XYZ file of C-alpha atoms in Angstrom:
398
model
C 20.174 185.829 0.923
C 16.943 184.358 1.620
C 18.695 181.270 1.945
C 21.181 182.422 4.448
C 18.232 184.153 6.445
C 16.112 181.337 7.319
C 19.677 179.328 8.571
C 19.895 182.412 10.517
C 15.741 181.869 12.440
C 16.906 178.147 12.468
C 19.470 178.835 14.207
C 17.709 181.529 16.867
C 15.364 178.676 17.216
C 17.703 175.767 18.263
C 19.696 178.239 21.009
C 16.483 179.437 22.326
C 17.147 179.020 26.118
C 14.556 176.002 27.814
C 12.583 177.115 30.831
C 14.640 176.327 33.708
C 12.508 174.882 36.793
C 13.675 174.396 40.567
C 13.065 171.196 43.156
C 10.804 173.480 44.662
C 8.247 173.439 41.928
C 8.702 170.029 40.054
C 7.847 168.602 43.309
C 4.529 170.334 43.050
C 3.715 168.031 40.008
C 3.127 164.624 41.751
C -0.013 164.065 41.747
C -2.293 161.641 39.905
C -3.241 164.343 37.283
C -0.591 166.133 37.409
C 2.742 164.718 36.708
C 6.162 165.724 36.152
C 9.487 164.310 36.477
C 13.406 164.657 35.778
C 15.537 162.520 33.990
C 19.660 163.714 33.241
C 18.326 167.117 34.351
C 16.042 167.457 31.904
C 11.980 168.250 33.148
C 9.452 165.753 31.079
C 5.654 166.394 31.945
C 4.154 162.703 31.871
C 0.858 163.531 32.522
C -1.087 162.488 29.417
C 1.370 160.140 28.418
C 1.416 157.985 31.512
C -1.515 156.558 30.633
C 0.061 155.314 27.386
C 3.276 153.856 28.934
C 3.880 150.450 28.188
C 4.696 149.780 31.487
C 1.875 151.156 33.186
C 0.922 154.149 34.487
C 0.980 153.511 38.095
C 5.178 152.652 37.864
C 6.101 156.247 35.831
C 3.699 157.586 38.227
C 5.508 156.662 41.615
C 8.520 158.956 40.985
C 6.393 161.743 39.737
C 8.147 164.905 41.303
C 11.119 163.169 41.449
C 14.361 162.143 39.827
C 13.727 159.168 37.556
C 17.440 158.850 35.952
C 18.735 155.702 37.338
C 14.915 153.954 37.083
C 14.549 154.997 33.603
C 18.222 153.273 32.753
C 17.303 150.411 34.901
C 14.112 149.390 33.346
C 14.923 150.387 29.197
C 17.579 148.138 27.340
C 17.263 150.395 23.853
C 17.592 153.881 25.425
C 18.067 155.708 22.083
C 14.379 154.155 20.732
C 12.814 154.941 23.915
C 13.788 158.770 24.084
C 12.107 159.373 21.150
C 9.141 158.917 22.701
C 10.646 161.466 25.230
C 10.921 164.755 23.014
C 7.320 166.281 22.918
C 7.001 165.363 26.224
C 10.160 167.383 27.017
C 9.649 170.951 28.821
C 12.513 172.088 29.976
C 15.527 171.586 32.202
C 16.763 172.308 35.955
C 18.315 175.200 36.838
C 22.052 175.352 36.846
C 22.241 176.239 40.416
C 19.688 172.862 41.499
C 21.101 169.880 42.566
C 20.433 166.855 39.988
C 18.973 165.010 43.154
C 16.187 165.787 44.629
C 14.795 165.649 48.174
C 18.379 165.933 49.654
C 19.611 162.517 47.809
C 23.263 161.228 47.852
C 25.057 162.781 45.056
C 28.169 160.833 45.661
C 26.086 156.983 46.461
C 24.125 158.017 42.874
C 27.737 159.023 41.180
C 29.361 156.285 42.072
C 26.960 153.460 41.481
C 26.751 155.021 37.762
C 30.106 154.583 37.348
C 29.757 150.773 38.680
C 27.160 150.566 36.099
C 29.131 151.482 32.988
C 31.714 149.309 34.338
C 29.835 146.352 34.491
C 28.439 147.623 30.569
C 32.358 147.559 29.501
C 32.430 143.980 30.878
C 29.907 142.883 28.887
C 27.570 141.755 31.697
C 24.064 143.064 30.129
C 25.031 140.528 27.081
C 22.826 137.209 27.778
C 24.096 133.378 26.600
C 21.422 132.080 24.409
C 22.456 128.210 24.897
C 21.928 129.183 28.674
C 18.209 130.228 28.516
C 17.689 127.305 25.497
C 18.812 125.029 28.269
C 17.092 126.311 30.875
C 13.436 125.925 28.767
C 14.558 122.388 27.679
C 15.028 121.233 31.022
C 11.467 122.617 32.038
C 9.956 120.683 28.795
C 11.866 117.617 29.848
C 10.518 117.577 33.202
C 6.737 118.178 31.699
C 7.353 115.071 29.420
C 8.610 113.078 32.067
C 5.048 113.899 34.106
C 3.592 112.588 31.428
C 5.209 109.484 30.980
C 5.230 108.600 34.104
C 1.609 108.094 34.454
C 1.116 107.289 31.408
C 3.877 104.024 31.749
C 2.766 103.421 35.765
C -0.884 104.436 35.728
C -2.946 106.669 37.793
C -2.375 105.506 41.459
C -1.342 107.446 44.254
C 2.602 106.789 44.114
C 3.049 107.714 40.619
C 0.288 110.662 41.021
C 1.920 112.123 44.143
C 5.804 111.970 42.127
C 3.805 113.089 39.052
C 2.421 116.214 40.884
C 6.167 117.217 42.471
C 7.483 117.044 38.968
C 5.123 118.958 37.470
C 5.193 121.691 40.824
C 8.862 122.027 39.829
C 8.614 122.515 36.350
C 6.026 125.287 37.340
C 8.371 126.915 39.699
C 11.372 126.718 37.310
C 8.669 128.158 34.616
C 8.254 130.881 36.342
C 11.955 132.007 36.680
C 11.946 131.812 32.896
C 9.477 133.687 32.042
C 10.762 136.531 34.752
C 13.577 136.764 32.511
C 11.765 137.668 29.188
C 9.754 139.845 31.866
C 12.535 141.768 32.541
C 13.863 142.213 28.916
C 17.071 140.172 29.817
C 17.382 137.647 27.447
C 17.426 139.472 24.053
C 18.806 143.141 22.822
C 14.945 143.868 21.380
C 12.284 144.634 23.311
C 9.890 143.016 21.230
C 11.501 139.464 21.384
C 11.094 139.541 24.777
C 7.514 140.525 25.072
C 6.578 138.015 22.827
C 8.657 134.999 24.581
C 7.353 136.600 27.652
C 3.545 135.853 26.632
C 4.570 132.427 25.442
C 6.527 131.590 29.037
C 4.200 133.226 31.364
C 0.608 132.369 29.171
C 1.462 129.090 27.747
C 3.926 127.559 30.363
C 1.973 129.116 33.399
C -1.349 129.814 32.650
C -0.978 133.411 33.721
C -1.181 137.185 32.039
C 1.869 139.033 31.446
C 0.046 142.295 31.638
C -0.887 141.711 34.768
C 2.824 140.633 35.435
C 4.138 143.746 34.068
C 1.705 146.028 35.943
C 2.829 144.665 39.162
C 6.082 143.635 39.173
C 7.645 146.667 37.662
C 5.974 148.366 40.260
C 7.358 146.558 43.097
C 11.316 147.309 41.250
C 10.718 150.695 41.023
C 9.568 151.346 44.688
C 10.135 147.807 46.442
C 8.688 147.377 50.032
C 6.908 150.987 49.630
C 3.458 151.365 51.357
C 0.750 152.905 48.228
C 3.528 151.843 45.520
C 4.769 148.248 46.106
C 1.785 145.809 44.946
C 4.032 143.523 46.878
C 3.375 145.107 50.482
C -0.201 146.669 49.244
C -1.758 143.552 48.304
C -4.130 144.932 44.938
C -6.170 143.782 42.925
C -5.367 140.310 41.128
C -6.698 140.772 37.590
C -5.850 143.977 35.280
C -9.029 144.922 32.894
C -8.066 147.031 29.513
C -8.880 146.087 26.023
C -7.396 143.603 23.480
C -3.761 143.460 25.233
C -5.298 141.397 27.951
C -7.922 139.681 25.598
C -4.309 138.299 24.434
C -2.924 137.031 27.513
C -6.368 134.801 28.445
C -5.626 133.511 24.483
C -2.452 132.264 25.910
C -3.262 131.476 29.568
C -6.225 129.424 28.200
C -3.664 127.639 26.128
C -1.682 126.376 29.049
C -5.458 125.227 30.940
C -6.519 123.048 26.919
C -2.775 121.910 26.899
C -2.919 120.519 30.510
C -6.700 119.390 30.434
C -6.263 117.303 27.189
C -3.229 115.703 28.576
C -4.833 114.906 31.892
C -8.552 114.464 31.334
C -7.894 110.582 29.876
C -6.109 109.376 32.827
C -8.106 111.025 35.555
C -11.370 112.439 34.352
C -12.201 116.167 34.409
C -13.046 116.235 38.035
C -10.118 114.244 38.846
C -7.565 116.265 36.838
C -9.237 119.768 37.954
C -7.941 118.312 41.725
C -4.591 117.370 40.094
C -4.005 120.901 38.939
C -5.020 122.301 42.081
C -2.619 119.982 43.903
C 0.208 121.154 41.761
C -0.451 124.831 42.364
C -0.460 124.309 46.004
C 2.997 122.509 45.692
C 4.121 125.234 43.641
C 2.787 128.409 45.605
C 4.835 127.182 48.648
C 7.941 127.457 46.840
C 7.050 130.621 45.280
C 6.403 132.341 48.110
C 9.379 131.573 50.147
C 11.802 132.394 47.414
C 10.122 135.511 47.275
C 9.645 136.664 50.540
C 12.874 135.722 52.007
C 14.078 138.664 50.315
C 11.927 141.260 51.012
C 9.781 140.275 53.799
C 12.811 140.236 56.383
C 13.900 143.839 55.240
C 12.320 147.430 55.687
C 9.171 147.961 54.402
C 7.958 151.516 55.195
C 6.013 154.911 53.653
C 8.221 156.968 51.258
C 11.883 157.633 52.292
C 12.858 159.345 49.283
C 16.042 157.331 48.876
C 18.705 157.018 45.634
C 18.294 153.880 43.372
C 21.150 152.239 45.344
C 20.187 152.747 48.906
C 16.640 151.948 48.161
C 17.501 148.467 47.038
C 19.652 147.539 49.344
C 17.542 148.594 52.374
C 14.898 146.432 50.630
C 16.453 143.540 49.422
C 19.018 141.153 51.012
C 20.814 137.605 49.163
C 21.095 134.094 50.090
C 24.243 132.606 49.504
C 25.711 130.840 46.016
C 25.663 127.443 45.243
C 24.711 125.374 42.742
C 21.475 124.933 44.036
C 20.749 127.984 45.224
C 21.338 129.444 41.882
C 18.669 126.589 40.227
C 16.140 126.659 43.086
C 15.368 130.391 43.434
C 16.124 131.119 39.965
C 19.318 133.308 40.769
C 16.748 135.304 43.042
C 19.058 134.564 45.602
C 21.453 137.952 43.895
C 18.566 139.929 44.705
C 20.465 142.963 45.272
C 21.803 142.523 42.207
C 18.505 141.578 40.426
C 17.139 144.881 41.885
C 19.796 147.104 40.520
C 20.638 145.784 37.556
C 16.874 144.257 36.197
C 18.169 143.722 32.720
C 21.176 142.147 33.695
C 20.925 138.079 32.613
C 20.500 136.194 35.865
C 23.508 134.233 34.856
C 25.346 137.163 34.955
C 24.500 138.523 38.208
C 27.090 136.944 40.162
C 29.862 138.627 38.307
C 28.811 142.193 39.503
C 28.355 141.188 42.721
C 31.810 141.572 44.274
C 31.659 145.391 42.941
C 28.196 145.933 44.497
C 29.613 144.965 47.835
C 32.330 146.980 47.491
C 30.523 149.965 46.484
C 28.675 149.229 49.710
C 31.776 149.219 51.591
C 32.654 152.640 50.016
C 29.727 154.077 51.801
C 28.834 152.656 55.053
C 25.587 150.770 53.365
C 24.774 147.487 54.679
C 25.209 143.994 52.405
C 23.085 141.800 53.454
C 23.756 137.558 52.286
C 22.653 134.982 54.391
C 22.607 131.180 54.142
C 19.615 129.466 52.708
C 18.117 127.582 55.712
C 18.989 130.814 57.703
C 16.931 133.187 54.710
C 13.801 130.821 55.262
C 13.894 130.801 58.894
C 13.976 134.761 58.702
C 10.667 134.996 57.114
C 9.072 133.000 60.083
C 10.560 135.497 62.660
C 9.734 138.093 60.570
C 6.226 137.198 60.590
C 5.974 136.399 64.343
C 7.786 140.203 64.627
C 4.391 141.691 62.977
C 1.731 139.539 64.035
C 3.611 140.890 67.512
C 2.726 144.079 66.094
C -0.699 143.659 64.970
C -1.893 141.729 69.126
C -0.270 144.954 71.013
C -2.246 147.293 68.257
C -5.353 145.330 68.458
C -5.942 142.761 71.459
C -3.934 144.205 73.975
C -4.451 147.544 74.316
C-alpha cells in the first residue's frame, strides 16, 4: 500500500500543470539582468546561466524576450546533450491561447522553413565529407611549404619575397575558411572535436583566439546587420579578457607567431621578417574584407525589426554566384544565405539546399538575392559612397 501510495504523489507531481506565461510578460524579461526566453513554447529564465553559456552571454542575450526556437536549432548540432542543460532552467510554458511567435512574426515563413529544414536533415545535408576538409587543410600546408621553399631555393630578393608573401596571404585567407568551419561545428557530429580543431586552425594556422571568434561571430549569426547586437555593424572591442580559456588561445596564437618567426628569422632577420608578416597580413586583410562585406555591407543594416529566422537572413545576407572559383576563393561564403540559415551545414553542402531556399522564397514574396562576383565587389564601393553620402548631408552640409 505504501508502495502504491508514493506512485500515486509521483504521479500528482509529474501532471502538476506548469505556469503558463503570455507575450505580454516574457517580453518584460529582456533586459541585461533580467532574462527570459522561449524555445518550442516552453519559457527558460537565462538569467544566471547566460553568463555560463559557452557561447557567450551577449548572443543568448540578444533574443531575450523573444522566441529563440529556430536560433537554438541553428547554432546546436547535439540537441538532446544540450537540453539537459535546459531543465532547471525551465519555468514554464506559453499559454495555449499565445501565438508560438512573438512580436507579430510569420507563423507560416517560420512553418515552412522548418519543414525545409528537416528536409534537407532527411537528405543527409548536415553530414560533412572528411576527405573534403583533409584536402582542404593539405592544400593550405602545401602552399605554406611551398613559401618556404621558395626562398629558401631562390633566396631573399624582392621577386621571390613579393611571390613568397602572395602565397603565404593565400594560405592565410584559405586558413581562415577552415577554421570557420570547425567554428561553426560543421565538420564533425561532436562538439568537442570541433572546438579543439577549431583552436588548432584559428591559434596555430592564424595566430588568432577562438574565444574571441566565438564571442563575435555567433553574435553577428544570431542578429546579423543589427545596430547594439551585430559586432559586425557595432565595431567592439578587439580582444575578449576572462580567465584560463583565453590564457589557451594566446598558447596557441603564440604558436603560429614561434612557428613563423623561426622559419623566417634566418633568411631575413627579426626586423626584416616582423615587415614580412606585416606585408602578408595586409595582403590578406584585403581579401578578407571584401569576401565579407560583399555580403552584408550591400544589404539592410538597421535597429531591431523583430523578424523570423528566415526573413532576417535573407534581408541581411545576399550570394555571389557558383563557380569553381567562387566556391575556393570566398570559402563557399558566396551561399551566404545558406551559410546564415543553415550554420552547421558543411560548406560543401550548401549548394544542395540552395534551390529549396529559393523556392521557399518564391513561396512567400521574399527577395533572393545572387549576384555575379565582379558585380558583388563593385556593390560594396557604391554601398560605401551611399553612406559616406549619408554621413556629408548629416554633418558638412547642413
Amino acid at each position: 500500500m505504501g508502495k502504491g501510495g508514493n506512485q500515486g504523489e509521483g504521479a500528482t507531481e509529474r501532471e502538476a500543470p506548469m505556469p503558463a506565461f503570455r507575450w505580454e510578460e516574457i517580453q518584460k524579461h529582456n533586459l541585461r539582468t533580467d532574462q527570459w526566453l522561449v524555445i518550442d513554447r516552453k519559457v527558460y529564465n537565462i538569467t544566471e546561466w547566460s553568463h555560463r553559456h559557452p557561447g557567450g552571454h551577449r548572443v543568448i542575450g540578444h533574443y531575450a524576450g523573444e522566441d529563440a526556437t529556430d536560433v537554438f536549432l541553428a547554432f546546436h548540432r547535439n540537441l538532446d546533450f544540450v537540453r539537459k542543460f535546459m531543465k532547471p532552467l525551465l519555468i514554464g510554458e506559453l499559454a495555449p491561447e499565445e501565438p508560438s511567435q512573438d512580436h507579430s512574426k510569420n507563423s507560416q515563413i517560420t512553418e515552412d522553413f522548418r519543414a525545409l529544414r528537416k528536409t534537407a536533415e532527411d537528405m543527409n545535408l548536415f553530414k560533412s565529407s572528411h576527405l573534403f576538409f583533409l584536402l582542404y587543410l593539405a592544400h593550405i600546408i602545401v602552399m605554406e611549404s611551398i613559401a618556404w621553399f621558395t626562398i629558401f631555393y631562390f633566396g631573399n630578393g624582392w621577386i621571390p619575397t613579393v611571390i613568397t608573401a602572395f602565397v603565404l596571404a593565400t594560405s592565410q585567407a584559405q586558413a581562415g575558411w577552415l577554421q570557420h568551419d570547425y567554428g561553426h561545428l560543421s565538420v564533425y557530429k561532436k562538439s568537442t572535436w570541433n572546438h579543439i580543431a577549431h583552436k588548432f586552425m584559428i591559434g596555430h594556422l592564424k595566430g588568432a583566439s577562438a574565444n574571441w571568434w566565438n564571442h563575435r561571430h555567433f553574435q553577428h549569426h544570431a542578429k546579423p546587420n543589427i545596430f547594439h547586437k551585430d559586432p559586425d555593424v557595432n565595431m567592439l572591442h578587439v580582444f575578449v579578457l576572462g580567465k584560463w580559456q583565453p590564457i589557451e588561445d594566446l598558447a596557441w596564437a603564440i604558436s603560429y607567431y614561434a612557428r613563423f618567426f623561426i622559419t623566417y628569422i634566418p633568411f631575413y632577420g627579426v626586423l626584416g621578417a616582423i615587415i614580412f608578416l606585416n606585408f602578408i597580413r595586409f595582403l590578406e586583410s584585403h581579401w578578407f574584407v571584401w569576401v565579407t562585406q560583399m555580403n552584408h555591407i550591400v544589404m539592410e543594416i538597421d535597429q531591431e525589426p523583430y523578424r523570423d529566422w528566415f526573413s532576417s537572413q535573407l534581408v541581411a545576407t545576399c550570394n555571389v554566384e557558383q563557380s569553381f572559383f567562387n566556391d575556393w576563393f570566398s570559402g563557399h561564403l558566396n551561399f551566404q544565405i545558406e551559410h546564415h540559415l543553415f550554420p552547421t551545414m558543411p560548406r560543401h553542402n550548401l549548394h544542395k539546399v540552395a534551390p529549396l531556399v529559393r523556392s521557399l522564397c518564391a513561396k512567400h514574396g521574399i527577395e533572393y538575392q545572387q549576384k555575379p562576383l565582379l558585380q558583388a565587389l563593385q556593390d560594396i564601393i557604391r554601398s560605401l559612397r551611399q553612406s559616406g553620402q549619408l554621413w556629408l548631408d548629416a554633418y558638412l552640409h547642413k
